mmCIF file of C-alpha atoms in Angstrom:
data_model
loop_
_atom_site.group_PDB
_atom_site.id
_atom_site.type_symbol
_atom_site.label_atom_id
_atom_site.label_comp_id
_atom_site.label_asym_id
_atom_site.label_seq_id
_atom_site.Cartn_x
_atom_site.Cartn_y
_atom_site.Cartn_z
ATOM 1 C CA MET A 4 133.817 183.484 106.038
ATOM 2 C CA GLY A 5 133.571 186.192 108.980
ATOM 3 C CA ALA A 6 129.748 184.731 109.857
ATOM 4 C CA GLN A 7 131.234 181.466 109.930
ATOM 5 C CA ILE A 8 133.774 182.719 112.818
ATOM 6 C CA ARG A 9 131.231 184.316 114.669
ATOM 7 C CA VAL A 10 129.116 180.930 114.729
ATOM 8 C CA TYR A 11 132.010 179.061 116.285
ATOM 9 C CA ARG A 12 132.686 181.954 118.596
ATOM 10 C CA GLN A 13 128.895 181.647 119.696
ATOM 11 C CA LYS A 14 128.990 177.778 119.885
ATOM 12 C CA ILE A 15 132.284 178.031 122.099
ATOM 13 C CA ALA A 16 130.788 180.730 124.531
ATOM 14 C CA SER A 17 127.544 178.892 124.817
ATOM 15 C CA THR A 18 129.488 175.211 125.580
ATOM 16 C CA THR A 19 132.003 177.060 128.175
ATOM 17 C CA SER A 20 128.529 178.541 129.724
ATOM 18 C CA MET A 21 126.925 174.551 130.149
ATOM 19 C CA GLN A 22 130.473 173.468 131.139
ATOM 20 C CA LYS A 23 130.297 175.797 134.108
ATOM 21 C CA ILE A 24 126.816 174.396 134.674
ATOM 22 C CA PHE A 25 127.984 170.998 134.925
ATOM 23 C CA LYS A 26 130.933 171.185 136.963
ATOM 24 C CA ALA A 27 128.878 173.355 139.712
ATOM 25 C CA MET A 28 126.202 170.629 139.517
ATOM 26 C CA GLU A 29 128.989 167.930 139.694
ATOM 27 C CA LEU A 30 130.694 169.629 142.832
ATOM 28 C CA ILE A 31 127.128 170.183 144.563
ATOM 29 C CA ALA A 32 126.377 166.431 144.128
ATOM 30 C CA ALA A 33 129.932 165.455 145.362
ATOM 31 C CA SER A 34 129.559 167.563 148.452
ATOM 32 C CA ARG A 35 126.243 165.800 149.520
ATOM 33 C CA ILE A 36 127.044 162.336 148.224
ATOM 34 C CA GLY A 37 129.079 162.337 151.484
ATOM 35 C CA LYS A 38 126.287 162.974 153.857
ATOM 36 C CA ALA A 39 123.632 160.787 152.017
ATOM 37 C CA ARG A 40 126.292 157.959 152.339
ATOM 38 C CA THR A 41 126.547 158.746 156.240
ATOM 39 C CA ARG A 42 122.711 158.395 156.518
ATOM 40 C CA VAL A 43 122.734 155.372 154.927
ATOM 41 C CA ALA A 44 125.171 153.859 157.398
ATOM 42 C CA ALA A 45 123.415 155.629 160.056
ATOM 43 C CA SER A 46 119.803 153.914 159.385
ATOM 44 C CA LEU A 47 121.620 150.366 159.416
ATOM 45 C CA PRO A 48 121.617 149.554 162.858
ATOM 46 C CA TYR A 49 118.239 150.379 164.016
ATOM 47 C CA SER A 50 116.914 148.936 160.594
ATOM 48 C CA ASN A 51 118.849 145.532 161.609
ATOM 49 C CA ALA A 52 117.826 145.799 165.086
ATOM 50 C CA ILE A 53 113.978 145.546 164.318
ATOM 51 C CA THR A 54 114.500 143.392 161.622
ATOM 52 C CA ARG A 55 115.915 140.777 164.470
ATOM 53 C CA ALA A 56 113.097 141.721 166.670
ATOM 54 C CA VAL A 57 110.443 141.155 163.968
ATOM 55 C CA SER A 58 112.414 137.983 162.612
ATOM 56 C CA ALA A 59 112.271 136.337 166.275
ATOM 57 C CA VAL A 60 108.889 136.930 166.713
ATOM 58 C CA ALA A 61 107.649 135.502 163.573
ATOM 59 C CA SER A 62 109.859 132.565 163.462
ATOM 60 C CA GLN A 63 109.836 131.341 167.128
ATOM 61 C CA SER A 64 106.034 131.886 167.829
ATOM 62 C CA GLU A 65 103.568 129.935 165.944
ATOM 63 C CA ILE A 66 100.994 132.513 165.266
ATOM 64 C CA ASP A 67 98.639 133.254 161.790
ATOM 65 C CA HIS A 68 99.193 137.105 161.688
ATOM 66 C CA PRO A 69 98.098 138.400 158.181
ATOM 67 C CA LEU A 70 101.125 140.428 157.521
ATOM 68 C CA THR A 71 103.643 137.266 158.057
ATOM 69 C CA THR A 72 100.973 134.698 156.417
ATOM 70 C CA GLU A 73 101.082 134.343 152.803
ATOM 71 C CA PRO A 74 97.473 134.538 151.298
ATOM 72 C CA GLU A 75 95.935 131.669 149.660
ATOM 73 C CA GLN A 76 95.180 133.741 146.541
ATOM 74 C CA ILE A 77 97.220 136.790 145.170
ATOM 75 C CA ARG A 78 94.912 138.920 143.174
ATOM 76 C CA ARG A 79 96.341 142.566 143.251
ATOM 77 C CA ALA A 80 99.827 143.597 144.163
ATOM 78 C CA ALA A 81 101.041 147.016 145.286
ATOM 79 C CA MET A 82 104.176 148.548 143.725
ATOM 80 C CA VAL A 83 106.307 151.471 144.888
ATOM 81 C CA VAL A 84 108.700 153.025 142.448
ATOM 82 C CA MET A 85 111.320 155.223 143.733
ATOM 83 C CA THR A 86 112.910 157.648 140.781
ATOM 84 C CA SER A 87 114.280 161.238 141.302
ATOM 85 C CA ASP A 88 112.504 164.648 141.227
ATOM 86 C CA ARG A 89 114.817 166.114 138.802
ATOM 87 C CA GLY A 90 117.004 164.969 135.749
ATOM 88 C CA LEU A 91 120.777 165.391 134.843
ATOM 89 C CA ALA A 92 121.672 161.897 136.335
ATOM 90 C CA GLY A 93 122.335 159.921 133.478
ATOM 91 C CA SER A 94 120.378 156.458 133.382
ATOM 92 C CA TYR A 95 119.109 156.325 137.024
ATOM 93 C CA SER A 96 115.606 157.134 136.492
ATOM 94 C CA ALA A 97 115.122 155.207 133.249
ATOM 95 C CA SER A 98 116.991 151.697 134.920
ATOM 96 C CA VAL A 99 114.271 152.007 137.873
ATOM 97 C CA LEU A 100 111.525 152.082 135.388
ATOM 98 C CA LYS A 101 112.864 149.843 133.037
ATOM 99 C CA GLN A 102 113.071 147.481 136.290
ATOM 100 C CA SER A 103 109.469 148.291 137.211
ATOM 101 C CA GLU A 104 107.966 147.399 133.781
ATOM 102 C CA SER A 105 109.579 143.913 133.905
ATOM 103 C CA LEU A 106 108.190 143.411 137.522
ATOM 104 C CA VAL A 107 104.850 144.503 136.148
ATOM 105 C CA GLU A 108 104.913 142.060 133.204
ATOM 106 C CA LEU A 109 105.941 139.204 135.855
ATOM 107 C CA LEU A 110 103.124 139.837 137.923
ATOM 108 C CA ARG A 111 100.731 140.158 135.056
ATOM 109 C CA GLU A 112 101.824 136.959 133.953
ATOM 110 C CA GLU A 113 101.217 135.050 137.268
ATOM 111 C CA GLY A 114 97.429 136.492 136.740
ATOM 112 C CA LYS A 115 97.766 139.798 139.218
ATOM 113 C CA GLU A 116 96.631 143.072 138.923
ATOM 114 C CA VAL A 117 98.787 145.930 139.603
ATOM 115 C CA LYS A 118 98.333 148.906 141.921
ATOM 116 C CA THR A 119 101.246 151.298 141.809
ATOM 117 C CA TYR A 120 102.240 153.932 144.212
ATOM 118 C CA LEU A 121 105.015 156.677 142.588
ATOM 119 C CA VAL A 122 107.877 158.278 144.468
ATOM 120 C CA GLY A 123 109.697 161.171 142.341
ATOM 121 C CA ARG A 124 108.639 163.680 139.448
ATOM 122 C CA LYS A 125 110.181 161.341 136.823
ATOM 123 C CA ALA A 126 108.096 158.229 137.617
ATOM 124 C CA GLN A 127 104.749 160.855 137.772
ATOM 125 C CA ALA A 128 105.933 162.128 134.141
ATOM 126 C CA TYR A 129 106.823 158.730 132.725
ATOM 127 C CA TYR A 130 103.100 157.526 133.673
ATOM 128 C CA ASP A 131 101.598 160.667 132.636
ATOM 129 C CA PHE A 132 103.117 160.732 129.355
ATOM 130 C CA ARG A 133 101.360 157.190 128.564
ATOM 131 C CA ASP A 134 98.046 157.783 130.242
ATOM 132 C CA ARG A 135 98.582 155.227 133.153
ATOM 133 C CA GLU A 136 97.148 155.638 136.398
ATOM 134 C CA SER A 137 98.794 155.474 139.863
ATOM 135 C CA ALA A 138 97.443 155.170 143.176
ATOM 136 C CA ARG A 139 99.315 158.178 145.185
ATOM 137 C CA VAL A 140 102.154 160.130 144.349
ATOM 138 C CA TRP A 141 104.906 161.519 146.589
ATOM 139 C CA THR A 142 107.570 164.262 145.264
ATOM 140 C CA GLY A 143 109.989 166.881 146.481
ATOM 141 C CA ASN A 144 112.736 165.300 148.246
ATOM 142 C CA THR A 145 114.277 162.204 146.529
ATOM 143 C CA ASP A 146 117.852 163.304 146.881
ATOM 144 C CA ALA A 147 116.961 164.289 150.591
ATOM 145 C CA PRO A 148 114.324 161.923 151.827
ATOM 146 C CA ASP A 149 112.741 162.837 155.269
ATOM 147 C CA PHE A 150 111.179 160.195 157.722
ATOM 148 C CA GLU A 151 107.763 161.655 157.334
ATOM 149 C CA THR A 152 107.739 160.812 153.893
ATOM 150 C CA ALA A 153 108.841 157.249 154.447
ATOM 151 C CA ARG A 154 105.862 156.905 157.420
ATOM 152 C CA GLU A 155 103.106 158.412 154.801
ATOM 153 C CA ILE A 156 104.011 155.860 152.649
ATOM 154 C CA GLY A 157 104.063 153.352 154.765
ATOM 155 C CA ARG A 158 100.591 153.668 156.408
ATOM 156 C CA ALA A 159 99.334 154.051 152.603
ATOM 157 C CA LEU A 160 100.560 150.933 151.950
ATOM 158 C CA LEU A 161 99.503 149.138 155.262
ATOM 159 C CA ASP A 162 95.748 150.634 155.252
ATOM 160 C CA ASP A 163 95.745 149.137 151.322
ATOM 161 C CA PHE A 164 97.091 145.769 152.846
ATOM 162 C CA ASN A 165 94.601 145.662 155.626
ATOM 163 C CA THR A 166 91.616 146.470 153.057
ATOM 164 C CA ASP A 167 89.758 143.924 151.202
ATOM 165 C CA TYR A 168 90.284 142.864 147.513
ATOM 166 C CA GLU A 169 86.484 144.259 146.430
ATOM 167 C CA ASP A 170 87.556 147.404 148.315
ATOM 168 C CA GLY A 171 90.461 147.889 146.287
ATOM 169 C CA GLY A 172 92.892 146.616 148.570
ATOM 170 C CA VAL A 173 95.896 144.540 148.017
ATOM 171 C CA ASP A 174 97.181 141.570 148.781
ATOM 172 C CA GLU A 175 100.987 141.931 148.345
ATOM 173 C CA ILE A 176 103.680 144.874 148.275
ATOM 174 C CA HIS A 177 106.792 145.406 146.134
ATOM 175 C CA ILE A 178 109.433 148.110 146.166
ATOM 176 C CA VAL A 179 111.133 149.063 143.165
ATOM 177 C CA TYR A 180 114.121 151.422 144.253
ATOM 178 C CA THR A 181 118.010 151.707 143.432
ATOM 179 C CA ARG A 182 120.456 149.822 145.795
ATOM 180 C CA PHE A 183 123.698 152.242 146.675
ATOM 181 C CA LYS A 184 126.727 149.588 146.417
ATOM 182 C CA SER A 185 129.367 151.907 145.751
ATOM 183 C CA MET A 186 130.210 155.277 144.050
ATOM 184 C CA VAL A 187 130.559 153.277 140.836
ATOM 185 C CA VAL A 188 127.956 150.597 140.970
ATOM 186 C CA GLN A 189 124.004 151.210 141.766
ATOM 187 C CA GLU A 190 121.883 148.398 141.207
ATOM 188 C CA PRO A 191 117.908 148.623 140.529
ATOM 189 C CA THR A 192 116.441 146.258 143.129
ATOM 190 C CA VAL A 193 112.829 144.820 143.717
ATOM 191 C CA ILE A 194 111.898 143.660 147.095
ATOM 192 C CA ARG A 195 108.792 142.242 148.409
ATOM 193 C CA LEU A 196 107.562 144.390 151.677
ATOM 194 C CA LEU A 197 104.360 142.281 152.292
ATOM 195 C CA PRO A 198 103.798 139.551 153.348
ATOM 196 C CA LEU A 199 106.687 139.893 154.861
ATOM 197 C CA GLU A 200 110.064 138.465 153.864
ATOM 198 C CA VAL A 201 113.076 139.301 156.481
ATOM 199 C CA VAL A 202 116.010 140.103 154.611
ATOM 200 C CA GLU A 203 118.624 141.985 156.569
ATOM 201 C CA GLU A 204 120.523 144.764 155.036
ATOM 202 C CA GLU A 205 123.693 143.357 156.525
ATOM 203 C CA ALA A 206 124.097 139.521 156.017
ATOM 204 C CA GLN A 207 124.065 137.974 159.470
ATOM 205 C CA SER A 208 126.407 135.316 160.033
ATOM 206 C CA GLU A 209 125.010 131.788 159.634
ATOM 207 C CA THR A 210 126.170 130.913 163.231
ATOM 208 C CA GLU A 211 124.356 133.841 164.908
ATOM 209 C CA LEU A 212 121.265 133.081 166.568
ATOM 210 C CA LEU A 213 118.184 135.090 167.073
ATOM 211 C CA PRO A 214 117.699 136.274 170.657
ATOM 212 C CA LEU A 215 115.011 134.534 172.562
ATOM 213 C CA TYR A 216 111.911 136.684 173.768
ATOM 214 C CA GLU A 217 109.465 136.612 176.320
ATOM 215 C CA TYR A 218 106.207 138.170 175.042
ATOM 216 C CA GLU A 219 104.238 140.437 177.118
ATOM 217 C CA PRO A 220 101.579 140.712 175.924
ATOM 218 C CA GLU A 221 100.814 138.099 173.041
ATOM 219 C CA PRO A 222 102.748 137.708 169.732
ATOM 220 C CA GLU A 223 100.094 138.988 167.863
ATOM 221 C CA LYS A 224 100.010 142.252 169.616
ATOM 222 C CA VAL A 225 103.586 142.569 169.566
ATOM 223 C CA LEU A 226 103.819 142.135 165.954
ATOM 224 C CA ASP A 227 100.716 144.732 165.415
ATOM 225 C CA ALA A 228 103.064 147.242 167.370
ATOM 226 C CA LEU A 229 106.447 146.030 165.448
ATOM 227 C CA LEU A 230 105.271 145.670 161.959
ATOM 228 C CA PRO A 231 104.229 149.225 161.212
ATOM 229 C CA ARG A 232 107.424 150.421 162.225
ATOM 230 C CA TYR A 233 109.177 147.612 160.496
ATOM 231 C CA ILE A 234 107.942 148.874 157.253
ATOM 232 C CA GLU A 235 108.666 152.207 157.773
ATOM 233 C CA SER A 236 112.281 151.515 158.428
ATOM 234 C CA ARG A 237 112.582 149.226 155.333
ATOM 235 C CA ILE A 238 110.758 152.032 153.085
ATOM 236 C CA PHE A 239 112.992 154.938 154.697
ATOM 237 C CA ALA A 240 115.948 152.640 154.033
ATOM 238 C CA ALA A 241 115.013 151.914 150.639
ATOM 239 C CA MET A 242 114.619 155.869 150.029
ATOM 240 C CA LEU A 243 117.901 157.000 151.395
ATOM 241 C CA GLN A 244 119.846 154.217 149.313
ATOM 242 C CA ALA A 245 117.872 155.587 146.338
ATOM 243 C CA ALA A 246 118.816 159.119 147.316
ATOM 244 C CA ALA A 247 122.808 158.070 147.687
ATOM 245 C CA SER A 248 122.322 156.354 144.167
ATOM 246 C CA GLU A 249 120.856 159.250 142.461
ATOM 247 C CA LEU A 250 123.558 161.727 143.677
ATOM 248 C CA ALA A 251 126.121 159.172 142.504
ATOM 249 C CA ALA A 252 124.815 159.146 139.394
ATOM 250 C CA ARG A 253 124.352 163.006 139.032
ATOM 251 C CA GLN A 254 128.079 163.139 139.675
ATOM 252 C CA ARG A 255 128.760 160.891 137.401
ATOM 253 C CA ALA A 256 126.867 161.830 134.449
ATOM 254 C CA MET A 257 127.903 165.839 135.174
ATOM 255 C CA LYS A 258 131.515 164.996 135.183
ATOM 256 C CA SER A 259 130.720 163.096 131.991
ATOM 257 C CA ALA A 260 128.915 165.996 130.569
ATOM 258 C CA GLY A 261 131.828 168.441 131.461
ATOM 259 C CA ASP A 262 134.270 166.280 129.787
ATOM 260 C CA ASN A 263 132.320 166.335 126.819
ATOM 261 C CA ALA A 264 131.829 169.885 126.706
ATOM 262 C CA SER A 265 135.858 170.154 127.182
ATOM 263 C CA ASP A 266 136.037 168.146 123.618
ATOM 264 C CA LEU A 267 133.644 170.451 122.060
ATOM 265 C CA ILE A 268 134.990 173.636 123.033
ATOM 266 C CA LYS A 269 138.697 172.098 121.544
ATOM 267 C CA LYS A 270 137.029 171.043 118.452
ATOM 268 C CA TYR A 271 134.885 174.549 117.945
ATOM 269 C CA THR A 272 138.149 176.341 118.769
ATOM 270 C CA ARG A 273 140.310 174.291 115.931
ATOM 271 C CA LEU A 274 137.305 175.246 113.374
ATOM 272 C CA ARG A 275 137.427 178.784 114.258
ATOM 273 C CA ASN A 276 141.080 179.138 113.986
ATOM 274 C CA ASN A 277 140.938 177.133 110.488
ATOM 275 C CA ALA A 278 138.121 179.694 109.435
ATOM 276 C CA ARG A 279 140.127 182.695 110.510
ATOM 277 C CA GLN A 280 143.372 181.331 108.612
ATOM 278 C CA ALA A 281 141.344 180.660 105.654
ATOM 279 C CA GLU A 282 139.774 184.083 105.775
ATOM 280 C CA ILE A 283 143.526 185.644 106.179
ATOM 281 C CA THR A 284 144.844 183.587 103.437
ATOM 282 C CA GLN A 285 141.955 184.856 101.250
ATOM 283 C CA GLU A 286 142.898 188.507 102.071
ATOM 284 C CA LEU A 287 146.465 188.087 101.298
ATOM 285 C CA SER A 288 145.465 186.383 97.882
ATOM 286 C CA GLU A 289 143.222 189.074 97.129
ATOM 287 C CA ILE A 290 145.855 191.805 98.127
ATOM 288 C CA VAL A 291 148.517 190.184 95.809
ATOM 289 C CA ALA A 292 146.191 189.785 92.883
ATOM 290 C CA GLY A 293 145.398 193.682 93.201
ATOM 291 C CA ALA A 294 149.102 194.441 93.368
ATOM 292 C CA ASP A 295 149.917 192.188 90.336
ATOM 293 C CA ALA A 296 146.858 193.863 88.535
ATOM 294 C CA LEU A 297 148.178 197.373 89.442
ATOM 295 C CA SER A 298 151.805 196.757 88.217
ATOM 296 C CA ALA A 299 150.625 195.209 85.189
ATOM 297 C CA SER A 300 148.380 198.180 84.160
#
C-alpha cells in the first residue's frame, strides 16, 4: 500500500512540473501573439498598395508578360508548404500538411508534376520520414519571420519559374499556409502565386476604381520591376499570417494541456488519499485484531 502511495506522489509531482511548463509556454505565446498580429496589420497597407499597382499595370495594358500570362500547358507546379519549427501547437502543422496533400493529389490528377519547397522543421520531418524529396528547405524562424527569408524564397521561386521545364523549371507556383482570422479561427489556405492571380488581402469595394498610370518606361519593364517585389510581399504576408496562427494555436493548445494537467492532479490526489485511507484502515484493523488476540489469551 505504501508503494502505491509513492507512485501517486511521483505522478502528482511530475504532472505539476509539466503544468508549470505548459503555463509558461502559454504565457510566452500570449505575450508574442500581440506583436505578431501587429506585424500582420502593418504589412497590409504596403501589400495592398503594390497589389493595386500590379493590378493596374496588368489590367490596363495589353501586354504579354510571362508572369501574368497563363501558359498553354502546365507540366510542373511548385508548392511552398509553411509549417512550424516547433511542436506543442495542437493540429497547426498537421492541418497545413493535410491541405498540402490534398493539393498534391489535385495537381497530379491534372497531370502535373509537383516540386515542393518546405518552410519549417515540421514539414521537413514529415517529408524526411516518408523519404520524399524537396527542392529547398527554410527553417529557424517560423514564429518570428524576417523579410530576408521571404526575399530568399521569392528569388528561388522566380528563378525556377523563369527556368525551362527541361532544366527543372516550374510553370506555376502555389503557397499552402495558415490564414489568421481570429484567436479562435486559423484556416489552412492555398493561393496560386504565379501566374499572377491578383487577390488583395482586404477586399476592395466594388465601386473602387484602379488608378490610371502613365508608364515610363514600357509596361513590361514596370512589371519586371514590380512583380518580384509583389511576390516577396505576398510570401512575407503569408509567413506573418502563419506565424500569428502558430502562436494562437500554441497558446490554445498549452491552455488545454494545462487544464488537463489540473484534472490529472485532482485525480491522482484523490487516488492517493484513498490509498492512504485504506492503509490507515488496514493498520487500525490489525491493531484491533492484535488487541483482541491479547485479551483472549
